[in-house]
mmCIF file of C-alpha atoms in Angstrom:
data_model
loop_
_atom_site.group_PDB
_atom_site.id
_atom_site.type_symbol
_atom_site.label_atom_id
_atom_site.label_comp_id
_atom_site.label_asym_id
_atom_site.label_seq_id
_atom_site.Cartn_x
_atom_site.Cartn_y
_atom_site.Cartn_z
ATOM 1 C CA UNK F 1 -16.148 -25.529 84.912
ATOM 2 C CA UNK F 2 -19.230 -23.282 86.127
ATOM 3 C CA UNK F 3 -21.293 -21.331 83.781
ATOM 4 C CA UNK F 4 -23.168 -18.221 85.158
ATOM 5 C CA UNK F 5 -27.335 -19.253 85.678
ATOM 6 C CA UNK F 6 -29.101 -17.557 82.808
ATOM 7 C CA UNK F 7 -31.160 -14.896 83.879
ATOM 8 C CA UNK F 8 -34.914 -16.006 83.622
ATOM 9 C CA UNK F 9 -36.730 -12.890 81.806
ATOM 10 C CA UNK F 10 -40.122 -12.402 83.291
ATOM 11 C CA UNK F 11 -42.842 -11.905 80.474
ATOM 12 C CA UNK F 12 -44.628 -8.531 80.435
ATOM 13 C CA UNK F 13 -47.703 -8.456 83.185
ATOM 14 C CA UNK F 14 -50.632 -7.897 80.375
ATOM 15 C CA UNK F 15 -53.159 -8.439 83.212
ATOM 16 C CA UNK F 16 -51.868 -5.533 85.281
ATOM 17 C CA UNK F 17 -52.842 -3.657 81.337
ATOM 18 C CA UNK F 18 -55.795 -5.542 81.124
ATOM 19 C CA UNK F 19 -57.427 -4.208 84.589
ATOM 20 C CA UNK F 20 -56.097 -0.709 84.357
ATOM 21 C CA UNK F 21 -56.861 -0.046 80.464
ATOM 22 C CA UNK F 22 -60.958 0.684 81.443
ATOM 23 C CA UNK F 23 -60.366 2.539 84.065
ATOM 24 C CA UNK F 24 -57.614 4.770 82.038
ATOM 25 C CA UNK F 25 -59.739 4.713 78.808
ATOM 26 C CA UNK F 26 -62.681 6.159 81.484
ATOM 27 C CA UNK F 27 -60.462 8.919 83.156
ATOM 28 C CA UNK F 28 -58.875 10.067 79.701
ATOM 29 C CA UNK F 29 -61.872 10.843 78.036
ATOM 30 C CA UNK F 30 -63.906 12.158 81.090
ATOM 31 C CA UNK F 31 -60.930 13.916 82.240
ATOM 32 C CA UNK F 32 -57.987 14.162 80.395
ATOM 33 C CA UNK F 33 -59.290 15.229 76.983
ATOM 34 C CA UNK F 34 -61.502 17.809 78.282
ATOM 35 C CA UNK F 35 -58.759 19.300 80.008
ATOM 36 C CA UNK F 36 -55.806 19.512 77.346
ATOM 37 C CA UNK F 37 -59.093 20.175 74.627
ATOM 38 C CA UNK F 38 -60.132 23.644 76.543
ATOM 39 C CA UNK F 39 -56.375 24.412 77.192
ATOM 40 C CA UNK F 40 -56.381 24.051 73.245
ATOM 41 C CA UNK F 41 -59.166 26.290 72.874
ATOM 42 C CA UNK F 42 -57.882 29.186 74.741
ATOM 43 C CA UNK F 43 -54.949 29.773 72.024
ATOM 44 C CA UNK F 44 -57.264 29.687 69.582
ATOM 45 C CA UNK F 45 -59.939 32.747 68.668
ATOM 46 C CA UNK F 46 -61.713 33.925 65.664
ATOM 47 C CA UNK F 47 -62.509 37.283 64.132
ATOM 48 C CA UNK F 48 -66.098 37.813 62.549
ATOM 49 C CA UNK F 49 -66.476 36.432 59.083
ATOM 50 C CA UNK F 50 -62.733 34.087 59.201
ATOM 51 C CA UNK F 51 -62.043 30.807 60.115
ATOM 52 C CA UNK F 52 -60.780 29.945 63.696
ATOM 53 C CA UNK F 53 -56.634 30.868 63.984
ATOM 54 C CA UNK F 54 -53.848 30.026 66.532
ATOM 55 C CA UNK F 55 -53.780 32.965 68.619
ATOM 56 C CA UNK F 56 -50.562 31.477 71.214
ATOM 57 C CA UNK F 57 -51.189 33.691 74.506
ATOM 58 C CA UNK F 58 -53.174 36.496 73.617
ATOM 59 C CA UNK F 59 -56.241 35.165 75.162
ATOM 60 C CA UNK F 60 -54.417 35.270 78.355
ATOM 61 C CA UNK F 61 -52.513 38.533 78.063
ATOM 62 C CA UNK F 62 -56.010 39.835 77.207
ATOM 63 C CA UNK F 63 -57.934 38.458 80.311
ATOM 64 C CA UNK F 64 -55.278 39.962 82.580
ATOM 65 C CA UNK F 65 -54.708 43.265 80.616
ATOM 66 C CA UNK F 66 -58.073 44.689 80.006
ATOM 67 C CA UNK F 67 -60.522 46.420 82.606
ATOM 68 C CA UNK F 68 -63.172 44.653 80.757
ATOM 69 C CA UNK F 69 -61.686 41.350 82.281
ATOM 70 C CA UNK F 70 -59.201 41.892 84.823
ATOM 71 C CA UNK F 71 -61.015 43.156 87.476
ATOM 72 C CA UNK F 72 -63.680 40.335 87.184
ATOM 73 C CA UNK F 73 -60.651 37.941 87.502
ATOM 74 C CA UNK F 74 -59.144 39.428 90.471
ATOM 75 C CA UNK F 75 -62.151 40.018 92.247
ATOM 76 C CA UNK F 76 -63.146 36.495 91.560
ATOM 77 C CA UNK F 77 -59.536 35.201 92.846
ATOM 78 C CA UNK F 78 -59.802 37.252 96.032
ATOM 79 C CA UNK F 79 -63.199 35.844 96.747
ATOM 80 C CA UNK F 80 -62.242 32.361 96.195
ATOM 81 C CA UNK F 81 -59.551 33.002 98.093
ATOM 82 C CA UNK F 82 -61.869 33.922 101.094
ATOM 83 C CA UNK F 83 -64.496 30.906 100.364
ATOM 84 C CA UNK F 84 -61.064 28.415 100.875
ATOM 85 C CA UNK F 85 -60.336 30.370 103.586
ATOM 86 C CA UNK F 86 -63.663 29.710 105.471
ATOM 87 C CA UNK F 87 -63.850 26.429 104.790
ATOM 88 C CA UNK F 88 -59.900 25.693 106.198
ATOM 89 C CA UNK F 89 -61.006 27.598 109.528
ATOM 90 C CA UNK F 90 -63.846 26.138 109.966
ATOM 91 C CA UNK F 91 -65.240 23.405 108.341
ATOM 92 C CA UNK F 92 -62.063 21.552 108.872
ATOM 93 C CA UNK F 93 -61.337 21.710 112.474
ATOM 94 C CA UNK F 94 -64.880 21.464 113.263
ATOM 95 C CA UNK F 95 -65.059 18.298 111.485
ATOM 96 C CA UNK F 96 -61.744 17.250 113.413
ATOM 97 C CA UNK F 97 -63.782 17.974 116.736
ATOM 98 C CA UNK F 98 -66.555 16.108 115.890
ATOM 99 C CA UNK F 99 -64.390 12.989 114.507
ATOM 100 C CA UNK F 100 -62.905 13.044 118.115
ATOM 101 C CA UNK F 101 -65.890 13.338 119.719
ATOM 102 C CA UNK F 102 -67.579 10.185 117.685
ATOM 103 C CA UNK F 103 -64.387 8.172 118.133
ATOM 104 C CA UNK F 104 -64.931 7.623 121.711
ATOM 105 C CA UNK F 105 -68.033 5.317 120.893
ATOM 106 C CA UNK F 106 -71.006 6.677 122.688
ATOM 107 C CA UNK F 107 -74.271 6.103 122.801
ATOM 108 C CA UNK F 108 -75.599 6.766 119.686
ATOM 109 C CA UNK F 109 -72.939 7.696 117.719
ATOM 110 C CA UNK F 110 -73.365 6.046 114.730
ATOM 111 C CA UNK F 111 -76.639 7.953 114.468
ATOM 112 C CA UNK F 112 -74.827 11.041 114.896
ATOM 113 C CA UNK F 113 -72.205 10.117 111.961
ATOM 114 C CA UNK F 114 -75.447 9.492 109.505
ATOM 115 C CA UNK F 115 -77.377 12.740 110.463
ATOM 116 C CA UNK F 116 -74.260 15.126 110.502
ATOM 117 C CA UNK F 117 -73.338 13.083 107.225
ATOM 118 C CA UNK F 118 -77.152 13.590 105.363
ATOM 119 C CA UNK F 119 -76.612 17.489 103.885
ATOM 120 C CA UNK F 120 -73.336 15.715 102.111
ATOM 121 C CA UNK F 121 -75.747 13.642 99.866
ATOM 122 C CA UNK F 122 -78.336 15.792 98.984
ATOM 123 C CA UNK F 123 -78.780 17.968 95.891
ATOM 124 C CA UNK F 124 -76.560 21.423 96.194
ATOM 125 C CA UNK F 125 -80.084 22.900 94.523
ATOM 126 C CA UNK F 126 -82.202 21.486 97.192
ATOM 127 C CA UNK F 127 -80.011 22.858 99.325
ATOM 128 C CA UNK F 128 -79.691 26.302 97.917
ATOM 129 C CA UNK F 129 -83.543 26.314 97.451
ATOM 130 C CA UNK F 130 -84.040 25.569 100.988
ATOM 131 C CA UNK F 131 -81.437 28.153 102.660
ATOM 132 C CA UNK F 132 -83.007 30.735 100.060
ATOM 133 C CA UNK F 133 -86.050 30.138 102.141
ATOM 134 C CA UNK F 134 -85.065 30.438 105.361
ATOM 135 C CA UNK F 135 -82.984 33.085 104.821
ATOM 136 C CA UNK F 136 -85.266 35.464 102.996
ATOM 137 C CA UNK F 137 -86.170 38.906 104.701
ATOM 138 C CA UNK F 138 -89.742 39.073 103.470
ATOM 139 C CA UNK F 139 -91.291 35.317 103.505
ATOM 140 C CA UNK F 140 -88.446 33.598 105.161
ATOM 141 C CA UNK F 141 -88.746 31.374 108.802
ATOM 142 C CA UNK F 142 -85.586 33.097 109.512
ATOM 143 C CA UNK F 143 -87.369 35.681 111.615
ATOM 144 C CA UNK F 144 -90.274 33.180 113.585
ATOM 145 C CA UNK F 145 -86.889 31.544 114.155
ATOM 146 C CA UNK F 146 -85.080 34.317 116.109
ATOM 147 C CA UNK F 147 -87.231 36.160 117.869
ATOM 148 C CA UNK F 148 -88.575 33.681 120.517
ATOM 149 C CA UNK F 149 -84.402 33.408 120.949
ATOM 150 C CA UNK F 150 -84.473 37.331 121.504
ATOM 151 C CA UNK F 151 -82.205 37.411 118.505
ATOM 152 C CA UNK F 152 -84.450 39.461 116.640
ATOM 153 C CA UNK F 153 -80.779 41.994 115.805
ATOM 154 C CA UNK F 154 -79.534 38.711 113.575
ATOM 155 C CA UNK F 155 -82.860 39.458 111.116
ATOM 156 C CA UNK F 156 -80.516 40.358 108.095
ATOM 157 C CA UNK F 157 -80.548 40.123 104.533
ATOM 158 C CA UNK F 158 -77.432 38.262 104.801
ATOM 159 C CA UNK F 159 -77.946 37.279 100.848
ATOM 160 C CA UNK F 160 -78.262 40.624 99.897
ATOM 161 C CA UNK F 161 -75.856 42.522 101.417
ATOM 162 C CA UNK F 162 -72.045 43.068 99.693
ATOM 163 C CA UNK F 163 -70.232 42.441 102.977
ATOM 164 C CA UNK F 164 -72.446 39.530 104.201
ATOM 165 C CA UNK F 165 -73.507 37.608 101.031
ATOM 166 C CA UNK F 166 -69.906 35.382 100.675
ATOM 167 C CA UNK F 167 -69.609 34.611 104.173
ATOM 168 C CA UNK F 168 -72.844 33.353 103.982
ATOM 169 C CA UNK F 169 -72.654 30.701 101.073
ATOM 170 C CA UNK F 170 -69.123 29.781 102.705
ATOM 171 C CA UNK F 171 -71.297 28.630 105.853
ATOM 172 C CA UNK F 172 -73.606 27.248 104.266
ATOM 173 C CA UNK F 173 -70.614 25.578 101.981
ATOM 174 C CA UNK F 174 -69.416 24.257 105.540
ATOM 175 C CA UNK F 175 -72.795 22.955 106.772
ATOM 176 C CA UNK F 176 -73.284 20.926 103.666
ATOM 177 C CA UNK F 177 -69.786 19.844 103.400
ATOM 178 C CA UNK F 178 -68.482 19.073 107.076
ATOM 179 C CA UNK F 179 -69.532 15.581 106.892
ATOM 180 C CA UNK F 180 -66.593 14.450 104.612
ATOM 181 C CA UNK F 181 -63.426 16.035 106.553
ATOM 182 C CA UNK F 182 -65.167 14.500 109.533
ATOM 183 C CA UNK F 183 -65.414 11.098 107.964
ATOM 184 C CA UNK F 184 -61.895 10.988 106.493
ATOM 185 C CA UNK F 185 -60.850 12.332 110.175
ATOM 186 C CA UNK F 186 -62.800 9.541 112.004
ATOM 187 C CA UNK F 187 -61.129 6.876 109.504
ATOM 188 C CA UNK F 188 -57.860 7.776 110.521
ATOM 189 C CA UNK F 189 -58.957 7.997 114.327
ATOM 190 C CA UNK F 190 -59.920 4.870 114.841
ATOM 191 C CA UNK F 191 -56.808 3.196 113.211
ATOM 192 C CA UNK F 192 -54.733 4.867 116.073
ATOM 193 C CA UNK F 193 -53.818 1.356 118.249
ATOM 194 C CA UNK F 194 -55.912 1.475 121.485
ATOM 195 C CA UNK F 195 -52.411 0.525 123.063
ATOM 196 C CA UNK F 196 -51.339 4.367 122.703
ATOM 197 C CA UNK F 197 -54.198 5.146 124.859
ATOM 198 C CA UNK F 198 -53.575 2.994 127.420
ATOM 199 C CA UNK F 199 -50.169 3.946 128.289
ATOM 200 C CA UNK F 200 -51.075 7.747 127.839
ATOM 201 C CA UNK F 201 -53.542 7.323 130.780
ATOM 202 C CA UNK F 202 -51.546 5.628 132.792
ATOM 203 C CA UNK F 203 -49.212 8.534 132.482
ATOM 204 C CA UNK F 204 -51.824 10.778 133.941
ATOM 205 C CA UNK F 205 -52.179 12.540 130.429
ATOM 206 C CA UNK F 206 -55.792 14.293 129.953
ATOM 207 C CA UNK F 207 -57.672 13.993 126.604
ATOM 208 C CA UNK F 208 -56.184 17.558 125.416
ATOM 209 C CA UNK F 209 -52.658 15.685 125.638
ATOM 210 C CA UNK F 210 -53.622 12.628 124.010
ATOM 211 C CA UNK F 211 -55.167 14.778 121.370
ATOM 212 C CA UNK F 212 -51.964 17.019 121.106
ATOM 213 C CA UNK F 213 -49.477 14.404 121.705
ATOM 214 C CA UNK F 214 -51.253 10.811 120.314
ATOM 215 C CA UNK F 215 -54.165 11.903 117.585
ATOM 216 C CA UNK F 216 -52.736 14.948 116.256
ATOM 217 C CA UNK F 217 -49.476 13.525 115.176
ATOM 218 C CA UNK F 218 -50.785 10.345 113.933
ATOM 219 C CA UNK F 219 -53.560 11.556 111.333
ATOM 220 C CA UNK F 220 -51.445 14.839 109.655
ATOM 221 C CA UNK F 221 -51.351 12.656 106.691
ATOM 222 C CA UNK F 222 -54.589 12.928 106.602
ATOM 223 C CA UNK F 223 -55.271 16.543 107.531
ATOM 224 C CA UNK F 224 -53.061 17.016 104.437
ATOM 225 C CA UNK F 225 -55.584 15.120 102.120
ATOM 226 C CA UNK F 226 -58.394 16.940 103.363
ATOM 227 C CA UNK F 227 -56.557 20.198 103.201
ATOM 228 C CA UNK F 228 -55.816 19.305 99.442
ATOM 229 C CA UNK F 229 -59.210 18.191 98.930
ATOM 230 C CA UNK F 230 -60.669 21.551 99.900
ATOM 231 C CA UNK F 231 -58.542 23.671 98.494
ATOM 232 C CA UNK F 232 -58.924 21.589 94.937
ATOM 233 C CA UNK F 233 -63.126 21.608 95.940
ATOM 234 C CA UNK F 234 -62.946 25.220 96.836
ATOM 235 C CA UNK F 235 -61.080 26.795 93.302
ATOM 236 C CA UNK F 236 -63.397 24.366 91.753
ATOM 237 C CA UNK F 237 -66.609 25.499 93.118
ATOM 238 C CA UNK F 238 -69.514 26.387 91.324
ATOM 239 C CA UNK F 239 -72.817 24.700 91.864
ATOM 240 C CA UNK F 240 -74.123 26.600 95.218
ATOM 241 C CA UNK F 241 -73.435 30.020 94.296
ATOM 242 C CA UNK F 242 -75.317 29.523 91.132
ATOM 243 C CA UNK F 243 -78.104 27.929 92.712
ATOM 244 C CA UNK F 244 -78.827 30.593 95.583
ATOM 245 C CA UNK F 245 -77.424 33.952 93.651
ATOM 246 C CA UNK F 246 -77.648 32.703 90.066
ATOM 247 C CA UNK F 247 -74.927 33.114 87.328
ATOM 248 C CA UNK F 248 -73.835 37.270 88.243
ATOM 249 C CA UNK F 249 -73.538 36.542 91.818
ATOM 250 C CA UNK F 250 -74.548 39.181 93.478
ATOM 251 C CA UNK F 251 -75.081 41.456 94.879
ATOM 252 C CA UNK F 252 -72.637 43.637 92.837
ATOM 253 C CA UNK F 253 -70.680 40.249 92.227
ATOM 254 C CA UNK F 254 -70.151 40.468 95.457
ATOM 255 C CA UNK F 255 -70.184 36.145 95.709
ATOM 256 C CA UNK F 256 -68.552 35.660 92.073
ATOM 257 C CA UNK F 257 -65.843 33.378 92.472
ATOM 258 C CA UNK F 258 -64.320 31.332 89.762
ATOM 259 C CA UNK F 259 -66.342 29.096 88.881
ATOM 260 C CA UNK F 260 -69.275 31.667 87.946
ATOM 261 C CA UNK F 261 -66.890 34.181 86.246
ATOM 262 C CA UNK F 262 -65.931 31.042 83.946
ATOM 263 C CA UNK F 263 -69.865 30.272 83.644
ATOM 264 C CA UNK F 264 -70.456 33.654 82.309
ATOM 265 C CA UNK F 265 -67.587 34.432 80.304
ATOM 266 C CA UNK F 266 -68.074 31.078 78.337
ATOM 267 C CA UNK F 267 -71.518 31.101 77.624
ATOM 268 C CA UNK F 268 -72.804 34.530 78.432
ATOM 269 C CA UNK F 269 -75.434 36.033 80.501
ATOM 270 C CA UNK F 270 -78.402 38.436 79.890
ATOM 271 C CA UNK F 271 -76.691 41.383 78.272
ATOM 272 C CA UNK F 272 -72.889 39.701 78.043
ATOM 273 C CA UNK F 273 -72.235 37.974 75.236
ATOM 274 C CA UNK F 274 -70.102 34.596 75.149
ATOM 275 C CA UNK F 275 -66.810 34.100 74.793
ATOM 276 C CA UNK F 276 -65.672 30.308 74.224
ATOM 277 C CA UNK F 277 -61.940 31.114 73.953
ATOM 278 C CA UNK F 278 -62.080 34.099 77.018
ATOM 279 C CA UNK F 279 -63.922 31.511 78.816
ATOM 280 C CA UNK F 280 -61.079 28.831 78.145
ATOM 281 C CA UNK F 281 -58.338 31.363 79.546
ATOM 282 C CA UNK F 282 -60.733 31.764 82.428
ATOM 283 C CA UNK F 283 -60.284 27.737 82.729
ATOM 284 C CA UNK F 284 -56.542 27.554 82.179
ATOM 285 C CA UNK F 285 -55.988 30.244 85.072
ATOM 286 C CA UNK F 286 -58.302 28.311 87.420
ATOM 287 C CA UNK F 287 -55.831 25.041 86.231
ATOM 288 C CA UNK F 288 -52.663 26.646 86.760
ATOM 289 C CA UNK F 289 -53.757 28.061 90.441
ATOM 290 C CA UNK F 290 -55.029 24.224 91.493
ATOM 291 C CA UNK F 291 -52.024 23.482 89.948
ATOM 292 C CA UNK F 292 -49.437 25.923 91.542
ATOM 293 C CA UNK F 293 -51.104 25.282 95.225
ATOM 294 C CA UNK F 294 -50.907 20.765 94.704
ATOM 295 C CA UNK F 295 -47.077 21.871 93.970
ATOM 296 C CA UNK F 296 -46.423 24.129 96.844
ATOM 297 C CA UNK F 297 -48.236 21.247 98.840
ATOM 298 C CA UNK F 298 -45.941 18.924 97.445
ATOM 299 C CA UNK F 299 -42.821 20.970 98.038
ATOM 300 C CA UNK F 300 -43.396 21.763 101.403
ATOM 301 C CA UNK F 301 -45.965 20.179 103.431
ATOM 302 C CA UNK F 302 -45.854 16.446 101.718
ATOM 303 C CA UNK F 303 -42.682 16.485 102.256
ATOM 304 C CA UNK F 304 -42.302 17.323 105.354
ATOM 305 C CA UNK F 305 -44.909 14.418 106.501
ATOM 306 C CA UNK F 306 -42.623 12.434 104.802
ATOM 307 C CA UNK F 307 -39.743 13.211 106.788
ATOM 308 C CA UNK F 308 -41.821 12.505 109.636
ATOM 309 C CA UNK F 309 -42.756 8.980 108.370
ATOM 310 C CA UNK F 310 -39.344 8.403 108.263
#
């Protein structure tokens, strides 16, 4: 007579908890605590002279009823909505062209890859500093600059005027930025098999084919990341529009995105007053629009790549 082998029960992996408790521990209390601790604040609010009360979502119905903060919001939304924009039509596929470019190993590519890579690293307030100067109308270099070119027309405020002033900061954004989609896009480049090249040349296929047919297909994983990472970036920015038009990012808030609506709202500016729990909602609306775009990401586009994969 047989007996059935007794099932050998494996003991719990403790080193798999020992290597990921730090880095947990680390991202909970940089990350996680902050988060759920200012969606905390902004049900809360206090009244002159009482103690601080559960207010549930009055913050919120408050930011998006009232003229006072409303139109801030929106206009903040729609701006952010056009620095994204910028950087998804042109920062990214000009970072795809130069990854193709570098992957074909010429001459002197690597020292290409460092100098188009060098605005990435430096300080956003050097870099704000330094485009202030240039593009100033009264002291700036931009005009010894443009009129040997006979582009003495292009001599604009382009800080200082409504219509101009975002586009501006989302180029610069772009200039300062390019270096990582086209890193991330080289990475995936030159993990394509040289194989795949071969046998589309002897094909007679051009390099727009093998781009179309070869590259393109092969690295949409990875325009996805980058796509997520800018969009994420993007809602999240802050840093260069304070540094070049300051916290009311002008003119006429004509450059207030997010990030410097928050700013204000939470800790005030000149003549406004702070807010700690209207700066929270501010916060939670940013969160739930990163949020609601990683979703439709998910939903759709992920998805789809997976398919592919398949």
């Amino acid at each position: 007579m047989t007996y059935p082998a007794r099932r050998v029960r494996r003991p719990f992996p403790w080193h798999i908890v020992v290597f990921l408790a730090p880095a947990v521990l680390i991202y909970t209390v940089v990350m996680i605590y902050p988060i759920l601790s200012s969606l905390w604040l902004s049900l809360r609010g206090q009244v002159p002279g009482s103690p601080e009360h559960f207010v549930g979502l009055a913050n919120y119905q408050r930011l998006l009823g009232t003229e006072l903060y409303a139109q801030p919001l929106w206009n903040a939304v729609r701006n952010n909505v056009v620095f994204f924009a910028l950087h998804m039509l042109v920062q990214n596929p000009v970072g795809l062209l130069l990854a193709v470019l570098l992957s074909f190993r010429l001459r002197g590519s690597a020292l290409y890859r460092t100098l188009l890579f060098t605005p990435t690293v430096l300080s956003v307030v050097i870099i704000g500093f330094a485009w202030k100067l240039i593009l100033n109308p009264a002291w700036g270099v931009q005009r010894s600059l443009l009129e040997p070119l006979h582009l003495g027309a292009l001599d604009q405020p382009w800080l200082g005027l409504p219509g101009s002033a975002l586009p501006t900061l989302g180029l610069i954004s772009v200039w300062q930025n390019i270096g990582i989609p086209m890193l991330l896009f080289l990475a995936a480049l030159v993990r394509i098999p040289e194989e795949l090249y071969e046998a589309a040349r002897l094909d007679g296929a051009g390099g727009w084919r093998i781009f179309r047919s070869i590259q393109l297909p092969l690295i949409l994983p990875t325009v996805g990341i980058v796509s997520v990472l800018t969009f994420v970036g993007n809602f999240n920015a802050f840093d260069l529009i304070y540094s070049v038009q300051g916290a009311l990012a002008g003119p006429n808030f004509a450059s207030d995105i997010l990030g410097t609506l928050f700013y204000r709202t939470f800790f005030g500016y000149q003549l406004q007053a702070g807010d700690p729990y209207m700066g929270a909602a501010v916060a939670g609306v940013m969160l739930l629009i990163i949020l609601t775009g990683l979703l439709l990401y998910l939903v759709t586009v992920q998805r789809r790549l997976t398919e592919v994969e398949l």
